[in-house]
PDB file of C-alpha atoms in Angstrom:
ATOM      1  CA  PRO B  23       0.000   0.000   0.000  1.00 53.00           C
ATOM      2  CA  VAL B  24       1.023   3.564  -0.684  1.00 56.00           C
ATOM      3  CA  VAL B  25       1.639   5.782   2.382  1.00 60.00           C
ATOM      4  CA  ASP B  26      -0.920   8.509   3.067  1.00 62.00           C
ATOM      5  CA  LEU B  27       1.448  11.489   3.212  1.00 60.00           C
ATOM      6  CA  PRO B  28       0.764  14.484   5.409  1.00 58.00           C
ATOM      7  CA  SER B  29      -0.938  17.404   3.663  1.00 57.00           C
ATOM      8  CA  SER B  30       2.284  19.375   3.938  1.00 57.00           C
ATOM      9  CA  PHE B  31       5.862  18.221   3.891  1.00 62.00           C
ATOM     10  CA  HIS B  32       9.152  20.075   4.030  1.00 68.00           C
ATOM     11  CA  VAL B  33      11.195  18.822   1.097  1.00 84.00           C
ATOM     12  CA  PHE B  34      10.697  16.454  -1.863  1.00 89.00           C
ATOM     13  CA  ARG B  35      13.547  14.875  -3.839  1.00 90.00           C
ATOM     14  CA  SER B  36      13.596  12.176  -6.493  1.00 92.00           C
ATOM     15  CA  ASN B  37      15.911  10.559  -8.987  1.00 93.00           C
ATOM     16  CA  GLU B  38      15.644   7.480 -11.238  1.00 92.00           C
ATOM     17  CA  LYS B  39      16.014   5.119  -8.251  1.00 93.00           C
ATOM     18  CA  LEU B  40      14.212   6.756  -5.329  1.00 94.00           C
ATOM     19  CA  ALA B  41      11.651   9.375  -4.303  1.00 93.00           C
ATOM     20  CA  CYS B  42      11.628  10.864  -0.812  1.00 91.00           C
ATOM     21  CA  VAL B  43       9.785  13.495   1.217  1.00 90.00           C
ATOM     22  CA  ALA B  44      10.824  15.021   4.525  1.00 88.00           C
ATOM     23  CA  THR B  45       8.077  15.103   7.125  1.00 82.00           C
ATOM     24  CA  ALA B  46       8.259  16.993  10.413  1.00 76.00           C
ATOM     25  CA  THR B  47      10.284  14.232  12.102  1.00 79.00           C
ATOM     26  CA  GLY B  48      11.582  11.876   9.412  1.00 86.00           C
ATOM     27  CA  ILE B  49      11.227  10.744   5.815  1.00 90.00           C
ATOM     28  CA  CYS B  50       8.877   8.747   3.608  1.00 88.00           C
ATOM     29  CA  TYR B  51      10.308   7.038   0.533  1.00 92.00           C
ATOM     30  CA  GLY B  52       9.693   4.669  -2.338  1.00 91.00           C
ATOM     31  CA  PRO B  53      10.895   3.784  -5.836  1.00 91.00           C
ATOM     32  CA  ASN B  54       9.064   6.788  -7.349  1.00 89.00           C
ATOM     33  CA  ALA B  55       6.734   9.626  -6.355  1.00 85.00           C
ATOM     34  CA  ASP B  56       3.615   7.503  -6.957  1.00 86.00           C
ATOM     35  CA  SER B  57       4.908   4.597  -4.887  1.00 87.00           C
ATOM     36  CA  ILE B  58       6.083   6.061  -1.575  1.00 86.00           C
ATOM     37  CA  ARG B  59       5.476   3.089   0.719  1.00 85.00           C
ATOM     38  CA  GLU B  60       7.789   3.403   3.718  1.00 88.00           C
ATOM     39  CA  CYS B  61       8.351   6.016   6.430  1.00 88.00           C
ATOM     40  CA  SER B  62      11.070   6.310   9.043  1.00 91.00           C
ATOM     41  CA  THR B  63      11.514   8.713  11.944  1.00 88.00           C
ATOM     42  CA  ILE B  64      14.943  10.074  12.777  1.00 85.00           C
ATOM     43  CA  PRO B  65      15.626   8.376  16.122  1.00 78.00           C
ATOM     44  CA  VAL B  66      16.154  11.022  18.769  1.00 62.00           C
ATOM     45  CA  ASP B  67      18.273   8.706  20.900  1.00 53.00           C
ATOM     46  CA  ILE B  68      21.129   8.313  18.407  1.00 50.00           C
ATOM     47  CA  ASP B  69      22.672  11.557  19.586  1.00 48.00           C
ATOM     48  CA  PHE B  70      21.738  14.850  21.204  1.00 50.00           C
ATOM     49  CA  VAL B  71      18.564  16.211  19.691  1.00 49.00           C
ATOM     50  CA  ALA B  72      16.929  19.353  21.051  1.00 50.00           C
ATOM     51  CA  THR B  73      13.191  19.540  21.583  1.00 56.00           C
ATOM     52  CA  SER B  74      12.708  21.997  18.703  1.00 60.00           C
ATOM     53  CA  TRP B  75      14.705  20.325  15.931  1.00 68.00           C
ATOM     54  CA  SER B  76      13.614  20.338  12.292  1.00 75.00           C
ATOM     55  CA  ILE B  77      14.698  18.922   8.944  1.00 82.00           C
ATOM     56  CA  LEU B  78      16.347  21.595   6.779  1.00 83.00           C
ATOM     57  CA  ASN B  79      17.112  19.614   3.654  1.00 88.00           C
ATOM     58  CA  LEU B  80      17.500  16.143   2.214  1.00 92.00           C
ATOM     59  CA  GLU B  81      19.381  14.740  -0.743  1.00 94.00           C
ATOM     60  CA  LEU B  82      19.531  11.312  -2.406  1.00 96.00           C
ATOM     61  CA  ASP B  83      22.549   9.383  -3.544  1.00 94.00           C
ATOM     62  CA  PRO B  84      22.479   8.605  -7.301  1.00 94.00           C
ATOM     63  CA  LEU B  85      22.197   4.840  -6.699  1.00 94.00           C
ATOM     64  CA  GLY B  86      19.108   5.198  -4.501  1.00 93.00           C
ATOM     65  CA  ARG B  87      20.562   3.536  -1.410  1.00 95.00           C
ATOM     66  CA  PHE B  88      21.101   6.500   0.929  1.00 97.00           C
ATOM     67  CA  VAL B  89      19.078   9.528   1.966  1.00 96.00           C
ATOM     68  CA  TYR B  90      21.085  12.348   3.560  1.00 96.00           C
ATOM     69  CA  VAL B  91      19.240  14.673   5.938  1.00 92.00           C
ATOM     70  CA  ALA B  92      20.457  18.008   7.331  1.00 88.00           C
ATOM     71  CA  VAL B  93      18.779  18.722  10.673  1.00 83.00           C
ATOM     72  CA  TYR B  94      18.578  22.058  12.467  1.00 73.00           C
ATOM     73  CA  ASP B  95      19.170  22.184  16.225  1.00 64.00           C
ATOM     74  CA  ALA B  96      20.223  18.559  16.450  1.00 65.00           C
ATOM     75  CA  ASN B  97      23.402  16.730  15.541  1.00 69.00           C
ATOM     76  CA  GLY B  98      23.427  18.274  12.084  1.00 79.00           C
ATOM     77  CA  LEU B  99      23.638  15.463   9.531  1.00 90.00           C
ATOM     78  CA  TYR B 100      22.160  11.989   9.251  1.00 92.00           C
ATOM     79  CA  ARG B 101      22.255   9.198   6.682  1.00 95.00           C
ATOM     80  CA  PHE B 102      19.388   6.780   6.163  1.00 96.00           C
ATOM     81  CA  ASP B 103      20.221   3.439   4.527  1.00 97.00           C
ATOM     82  CA  VAL B 104      17.190   2.406   2.453  1.00 96.00           C
ATOM     83  CA  GLU B 105      18.369  -1.232   2.287  1.00 95.00           C
ATOM     84  CA  SER B 106      18.787  -1.737   6.056  1.00 96.00           C
ATOM     85  CA  SER B 107      16.288   0.945   7.231  1.00 95.00           C
ATOM     86  CA  GLU B 108      18.919   2.284   9.641  1.00 96.00           C
ATOM     87  CA  TRP B 109      19.859   5.844  10.571  1.00 94.00           C
ATOM     88  CA  GLU B 110      23.369   7.018  11.365  1.00 93.00           C
ATOM     89  CA  SER B 111      24.791  10.362  12.439  1.00 89.00           C
ATOM     90  CA  ILE B 112      27.536  11.220   9.926  1.00 92.00           C
ATOM     91  CA  ARG B 113      28.454  14.809  10.793  1.00 87.00           C
ATOM     92  CA  PRO B 114      32.191  15.512  10.400  1.00 86.00           C
ATOM     93  CA  PRO B 115      33.607  16.220  13.879  1.00 81.00           C
ATOM     94  CA  THR B 116      35.145  19.556  12.881  1.00 78.00           C
ATOM     95  CA  ALA B 117      31.997  20.801  11.088  1.00 77.00           C
ATOM     96  CA  GLY B 118      30.003  21.675  14.197  1.00 75.00           C
ATOM     97  CA  THR B 119      26.242  21.175  14.263  1.00 72.00           C
ATOM     98  CA  ASP B 120      25.152  24.143  12.126  1.00 77.00           C
ATOM     99  CA  ILE B 121      24.838  22.294   8.795  1.00 84.00           C
ATOM    100  CA  THR B 122      23.162  24.826   6.495  1.00 84.00           C
ATOM    101  CA  ALA B 123      23.814  23.402   3.007  1.00 88.00           C
ATOM    102  CA  LEU B 124      23.649  19.857   1.672  1.00 94.00           C
ATOM    103  CA  PHE B 125      24.456  18.647  -1.832  1.00 94.00           C
ATOM    104  CA  VAL B 126      25.054  15.243  -3.448  1.00 95.00           C
ATOM    105  CA  ASP B 127      27.067  15.425  -6.660  1.00 93.00           C
ATOM    106  CA  ARG B 128      26.357  13.192  -9.654  1.00 90.00           C
ATOM    107  CA  ASP B 129      29.342  11.004  -8.672  1.00 91.00           C
ATOM    108  CA  GLY B 130      27.731  10.392  -5.257  1.00 93.00           C
ATOM    109  CA  SER B 131      30.023  12.701  -3.277  1.00 94.00           C
ATOM    110  CA  VAL B 132      28.249  14.336  -0.337  1.00 95.00           C
ATOM    111  CA  VAL B 133      29.098  17.997   0.272  1.00 93.00           C
ATOM    112  CA  ILE B 134      27.946  20.072   3.245  1.00 91.00           C
ATOM    113  CA  GLY B 135      28.279  23.726   4.173  1.00 86.00           C
ATOM    114  CA  THR B 136      28.123  25.296   7.618  1.00 83.00           C
ATOM    115  CA  GLY B 137      27.069  28.562   9.233  1.00 75.00           C
ATOM    116  CA  GLY B 138      25.069  29.898   6.293  1.00 67.00           C
ATOM    117  CA  ARG B 139      21.909  31.164   8.016  1.00 64.00           C
ATOM    118  CA  SER B 140      21.449  34.824   8.885  1.00 61.00           C
ATOM    119  CA  THR B 141      21.211  33.690  12.518  1.00 62.00           C
ATOM    120  CA  SER B 142      24.387  31.557  12.375  1.00 61.00           C
ATOM    121  CA  SER B 143      27.115  32.674  14.735  1.00 62.00           C
ATOM    122  CA  ILE B 144      30.607  33.421  13.421  1.00 60.00           C
ATOM    123  CA  ILE B 145      31.970  30.349  15.240  1.00 58.00           C
ATOM    124  CA  SER B 146      29.532  28.096  13.388  1.00 61.00           C
ATOM    125  CA  GLN B 147      30.936  29.215  10.027  1.00 61.00           C
ATOM    126  CA  ARG B 148      33.357  26.339   9.490  1.00 74.00           C
ATOM    127  CA  GLY B 149      33.331  26.119   5.699  1.00 78.00           C
ATOM    128  CA  MET B 150      32.552  23.141   3.458  1.00 85.00           C
ATOM    129  CA  PHE B 151      33.282  19.424   3.740  1.00 90.00           C
ATOM    130  CA  ARG B 152      33.170  16.602   1.160  1.00 93.00           C
ATOM    131  CA  SER B 153      32.793  12.854   1.534  1.00 96.00           C
ATOM    132  CA  ALA B 154      33.483  10.410  -1.309  1.00 96.00           C
ATOM    133  CA  ASP B 155      32.372   7.368   0.723  1.00 97.00           C
ATOM    134  CA  ASN B 156      28.738   8.108   1.658  1.00 96.00           C
ATOM    135  CA  GLY B 157      29.644  10.137   4.730  1.00 95.00           C
ATOM    136  CA  ASP B 158      32.006   7.654   6.388  1.00 96.00           C
ATOM    137  CA  THR B 159      34.995  10.018   6.125  1.00 95.00           C
ATOM    138  CA  TRP B 160      35.241  13.744   5.369  1.00 94.00           C
ATOM    139  CA  VAL B 161      37.781  16.244   4.050  1.00 91.00           C
ATOM    140  CA  GLU B 162      37.584  20.013   4.243  1.00 85.00           C
ATOM    141  CA  VAL B 163      36.942  21.817   0.956  1.00 85.00           C
ATOM    142  CA  ASN B 164      39.174  24.875   0.873  1.00 72.00           C
ATOM    143  CA  THR B 165      36.816  27.838   0.568  1.00 61.00           C
ATOM    144  CA  ARG B 166      39.052  30.506   2.091  1.00 59.00           C
ATOM    145  CA  ASP B 167      41.067  33.211   0.431  1.00 60.00           C
ATOM    146  CA  SER B 168      44.646  32.773   1.660  1.00 62.00           C
ATOM    147  CA  THR B 169      44.584  36.291   3.117  1.00 63.00           C
ATOM    148  CA  ILE B 170      41.490  35.613   5.249  1.00 62.00           C
ATOM    149  CA  THR B 171      41.653  33.477   8.366  1.00 62.00           C
ATOM    150  CA  SER B 172      37.917  32.960   8.888  1.00 62.00           C
ATOM    151  CA  TYR B 173      35.588  30.632   6.992  1.00 66.00           C
ATOM    152  CA  PRO B 174      32.628  31.853   4.981  1.00 69.00           C
ATOM    153  CA  GLY B 175      29.105  30.763   5.900  1.00 77.00           C
ATOM    154  CA  VAL B 176      27.643  28.457   3.228  1.00 81.00           C
ATOM    155  CA  SER B 177      23.897  28.490   2.571  1.00 78.00           C
ATOM    156  CA  ALA B 178      23.700  26.641  -0.781  1.00 82.00           C
ATOM    157  CA  ILE B 179      25.902  24.304  -2.830  1.00 88.00           C
ATOM    158  CA  GLY B 180      25.645  23.214  -6.463  1.00 85.00           C
ATOM    159  CA  SER B 181      27.934  22.173  -9.274  1.00 88.00           C
ATOM    160  CA  THR B 182      28.710  23.395 -12.756  1.00 87.00           C
ATOM    161  CA  SER B 183      28.353  21.246 -15.872  1.00 87.00           C
ATOM    162  CA  ASP B 184      32.069  20.405 -15.645  1.00 87.00           C
ATOM    163  CA  GLY B 185      31.716  19.233 -12.022  1.00 81.00           C
ATOM    164  CA  ARG B 186      33.124  22.228 -10.123  1.00 84.00           C
ATOM    165  CA  LEU B 187      31.438  23.067  -6.825  1.00 83.00           C
ATOM    166  CA  VAL B 188      29.652  26.394  -6.496  1.00 83.00           C
ATOM    167  CA  ALA B 189      28.643  27.769  -3.085  1.00 78.00           C
TER     168      ALA B 189
END
């Protein structure tokens, strides 16, 4: 049976393998937009989660196995494995919890940006990070001018037709 989705949802994403919507506390997903059959709630006991947390964004990996979810006022970044139905916190330790941009490139690389809201503090602006292994390990993406010691806040990430990141 198809899931009866709430009348409003936060974000919808789809690709050739998977369709997914973000609800107030989790995701609903299926092979396409007309066949969303499963829902899963982000488990609040996997890490610190404040009482007023919310899903900011979600992205899908190109193969349809993982859903990446950026969460405000929680641990920042989670990965849902569609095959095992398990959640995992995958936030890079040096990124902080203010994940404000989320992007999955066509090669499956996950890229996040930090501190990009108008309410973000200067200490939450920690730049961008990229993972080539579904969020298991992360490297910092150099976004700083060599003459500036602080990081920019990042509110959106995309890529050009030749694969270069744009923030």
